[in-house]
Amino acid sequence: MDRLFPRSAHLWPDRRNGILTADDYFAIQRLINIYFVHVDGADFDAAGSLFDRADMIYTATGRHIHQDGAAVAALMRSFVKLHGPDERPLTRHHSGNLTIEPDGDARASARCSAIIFQAAPGFPLQPIAEASYCDRFAKDGDAWHFTRREMEMTLTGDLSQHLLREA
């Protein structure tokens, strides 16, 4: 493989660095996806609780929240605009390009990107941003949890109906 794809050789996990079972892979994938479900549903407490034992880093602003899910939830409340009687952001995060790799015993790292779509009153359905996520995880017993999330918005469109202010 290295001869045919020398620049992509680093994408293939080094089996000496740990092995992830299918159950491990799907548990980590679920953590990544459930975060998006919570954010789109404006359940910021549930989204924040995923980071009770993790650092959350917003690269655009340099903001770093250290193992404080309540602070993550409060930050989300302070910058995400909610609409209608249900008070929802009216967004959908669609994630892709997910890679999950072992990172030692009971540890893993992942990368993914998400395109965020929004349709608010008087605001037609459109992509409003693309974000990239670099995550680290640890396994305690049978359960995986985040230990770090670094988020970077790399492409943005019209955020006028999504943000109250920058994070």
CSV table of C-alpha atoms in Angstrom, one decimal:
chain,number,residue,atom,x,y,z
A,1,MET,CA,0.0,0.0,0.0
A,2,ASP,CA,2.7,2.5,0.9
A,3,ARG,CA,4.2,2.1,-2.6
A,4,LEU,CA,0.9,2.9,-4.4
A,5,PHE,CA,-0.4,5.5,-1.9
A,6,PRO,CA,2.6,6.9,-0.1
A,7,ARG,CA,0.9,10.1,1.1
A,8,SER,CA,-2.1,8.2,2.4
A,9,ALA,CA,-0.2,5.5,4.3
A,10,HIS,CA,-0.7,7.4,7.6
A,11,LEU,CA,-4.5,6.8,7.2
A,12,TRP,CA,-4.2,3.1,7.8
A,13,PRO,CA,-4.2,2.2,11.5
A,14,ASP,CA,-1.0,0.7,12.9
A,15,ARG,CA,-2.2,-2.5,14.5
A,16,ARG,CA,0.5,-2.2,17.2
A,17,ASN,CA,-1.3,0.9,18.4
A,18,GLY,CA,-4.4,-0.9,19.6
A,19,ILE,CA,-7.4,-2.6,17.9
A,20,LEU,CA,-10.9,-1.3,17.8
A,21,THR,CA,-13.7,-3.9,17.6
A,22,ALA,CA,-16.9,-3.2,15.6
A,23,ASP,CA,-18.7,-2.5,18.8
A,24,ASP,CA,-16.0,0.1,19.7
A,25,TYR,CA,-16.3,1.7,16.3
A,26,PHE,CA,-20.1,2.0,16.5
A,27,ALA,CA,-20.0,3.3,20.1
A,28,ILE,CA,-17.7,6.1,19.1
A,29,GLN,CA,-19.6,6.8,15.9
A,30,ARG,CA,-22.8,7.1,18.1
A,31,LEU,CA,-21.1,9.6,20.4
A,32,ILE,CA,-20.2,11.8,17.4
A,33,ASN,CA,-23.7,11.5,15.9
A,34,ILE,CA,-25.7,12.0,19.1
A,35,TYR,CA,-23.9,15.3,19.7
A,36,PHE,CA,-25.3,16.6,16.4
A,37,VAL,CA,-28.8,15.2,17.3
A,38,HIS,CA,-28.7,17.1,20.6
A,39,VAL,CA,-27.5,20.3,19.0
A,40,ASP,CA,-30.1,20.2,16.3
A,41,GLY,CA,-32.8,19.5,18.9
A,42,ALA,CA,-31.6,22.4,21.1
A,43,ASP,CA,-30.9,20.0,23.9
A,44,PHE,CA,-27.7,21.8,24.9
A,45,ASP,CA,-27.6,20.2,28.4
A,46,ALA,CA,-27.4,16.7,26.8
A,47,ALA,CA,-24.8,17.9,24.2
A,48,GLY,CA,-22.8,19.5,26.9
A,49,SER,CA,-22.9,16.5,29.1
A,50,LEU,CA,-20.9,14.6,26.5
A,51,PHE,CA,-18.0,16.8,27.5
A,52,ASP,CA,-18.1,16.4,31.3
A,53,ARG,CA,-14.8,14.6,31.1
A,54,ALA,CA,-13.4,16.3,27.9
A,55,ASP,CA,-11.8,19.5,26.7
A,56,MET,CA,-13.8,21.4,24.1
A,57,ILE,CA,-11.7,23.7,21.9
A,58,TYR,CA,-13.1,26.2,19.4
A,59,THR,CA,-10.2,27.0,17.2
A,60,ALA,CA,-11.7,30.1,15.6
A,61,THR,CA,-11.9,32.0,18.9
A,62,GLY,CA,-9.3,30.0,20.9
A,63,ARG,CA,-11.9,29.3,23.5
A,64,HIS,CA,-11.0,26.2,25.6
A,65,ILE,CA,-13.4,24.7,28.1
A,66,HIS,CA,-11.8,22.2,30.4
A,67,GLN,CA,-14.0,19.2,31.4
A,68,ASP,CA,-17.1,21.2,32.1
A,69,GLY,CA,-20.2,20.1,30.2
A,70,ALA,CA,-22.4,22.7,31.9
A,71,ALA,CA,-20.0,25.4,30.5
A,72,VAL,CA,-20.3,23.9,27.0
A,73,ALA,CA,-24.1,24.0,27.3
A,74,ALA,CA,-24.1,27.6,28.6
A,75,LEU,CA,-21.8,28.6,25.7
A,76,MET,CA,-24.1,27.0,23.2
A,77,ARG,CA,-27.1,28.8,24.7
A,78,SER,CA,-25.3,32.1,24.5
A,79,PHE,CA,-24.6,32.0,20.7
A,80,VAL,CA,-27.2,29.7,19.0
A,81,LYS,CA,-30.3,31.5,17.8
A,82,LEU,CA,-33.5,29.6,18.5
A,83,HIS,CA,-36.7,30.0,16.5
A,84,GLY,CA,-40.4,29.5,17.0
A,85,PRO,CA,-42.5,28.2,19.9
A,86,ASP,CA,-40.4,25.0,20.1
A,87,GLU,CA,-37.2,27.1,20.4
A,88,ARG,CA,-35.0,25.1,18.0
A,89,PRO,CA,-32.1,26.2,15.8
A,90,LEU,CA,-33.8,24.7,12.7
A,91,THR,CA,-30.6,23.1,11.7
A,92,ARG,CA,-29.4,19.7,10.5
A,93,HIS,CA,-25.8,18.6,10.9
A,94,HIS,CA,-24.9,16.1,8.2
A,95,SER,CA,-21.6,14.5,9.0
A,96,GLY,CA,-19.2,12.6,6.8
A,97,ASN,CA,-15.6,11.7,6.1
A,98,LEU,CA,-15.5,9.9,9.4
A,99,THR,CA,-12.3,8.2,10.3
A,100,ILE,CA,-11.9,6.4,13.6
A,101,GLU,CA,-8.5,4.9,14.6
A,102,PRO,CA,-7.1,3.2,17.7
A,103,ASP,CA,-4.8,5.4,19.7
A,104,GLY,CA,-3.4,2.9,22.3
A,105,ASP,CA,-5.2,0.7,24.8
A,106,ALA,CA,-8.8,1.8,25.3
A,107,ARG,CA,-8.1,5.0,23.4
A,108,ALA,CA,-9.2,6.2,20.0
A,109,SER,CA,-9.1,9.3,17.8
A,110,ALA,CA,-11.6,10.4,15.1
A,111,ARG,CA,-12.0,13.1,12.5
A,112,CYS,CA,-15.1,14.1,10.7
A,113,SER,CA,-16.7,17.0,9.0
A,114,ALA,CA,-20.2,18.3,9.0
A,115,ILE,CA,-22.3,20.5,6.7
A,116,ILE,CA,-24.9,22.4,8.6
A,117,PHE,CA,-28.1,23.1,6.8
A,118,GLN,CA,-30.7,25.6,8.1
A,119,ALA,CA,-34.2,26.6,7.1
A,120,ALA,CA,-35.7,29.4,9.3
A,121,PRO,CA,-38.8,31.5,8.7
A,122,GLY,CA,-38.2,33.6,5.6
A,123,PHE,CA,-34.8,31.9,5.2
A,124,PRO,CA,-34.8,29.1,2.6
A,125,LEU,CA,-33.1,25.8,3.2
A,126,GLN,CA,-29.4,26.2,2.6
A,127,PRO,CA,-26.0,25.1,3.8
A,128,ILE,CA,-24.8,27.7,6.3
A,129,ALA,CA,-21.4,26.2,7.4
A,130,GLU,CA,-19.0,23.4,7.3
A,131,ALA,CA,-17.2,22.4,10.4
A,132,SER,CA,-14.3,20.0,11.0
A,133,TYR,CA,-13.9,18.0,14.2
A,134,CYS,CA,-10.9,16.3,15.7
A,135,ASP,CA,-11.9,14.1,18.6
A,136,ARG,CA,-10.2,11.9,21.2
A,137,PHE,CA,-11.9,9.2,23.2
A,138,ALA,CA,-11.2,6.9,26.1
A,139,LYS,CA,-13.0,3.7,27.2
A,140,ASP,CA,-13.8,3.1,30.9
A,141,GLY,CA,-15.1,-0.5,31.3
A,142,ASP,CA,-17.5,-1.0,28.5
A,143,ALA,CA,-18.3,2.7,27.8
A,144,TRP,CA,-16.5,5.2,25.5
A,145,HIS,CA,-16.5,8.9,26.2
A,146,PHE,CA,-15.0,12.1,24.7
A,147,THR,CA,-11.7,13.3,26.2
A,148,ARG,CA,-11.2,16.1,23.7
A,149,ARG,CA,-13.0,17.8,20.8
A,150,GLU,CA,-11.4,20.4,18.6
A,151,MET,CA,-13.9,22.2,16.4
A,152,GLU,CA,-13.1,24.5,13.5
A,153,MET,CA,-15.6,26.2,11.2
A,154,THR,CA,-13.8,26.1,7.9
A,155,LEU,CA,-16.4,27.4,5.5
A,156,THR,CA,-19.3,29.7,6.3
A,157,GLY,CA,-22.3,31.0,4.5
A,158,ASP,CA,-25.2,33.2,5.9
A,159,LEU,CA,-25.1,32.7,9.6
A,160,SER,CA,-27.6,35.5,10.4
A,161,GLN,CA,-30.3,33.1,11.4
A,162,HIS,CA,-28.0,30.8,13.4
A,163,LEU,CA,-25.7,32.8,15.6
A,164,LEU,CA,-26.5,35.4,18.2
A,165,ARG,CA,-22.7,36.0,18.4
A,166,GLU,CA,-19.5,34.2,17.8
A,167,ALA,CA,-18.6,31.3,20.1
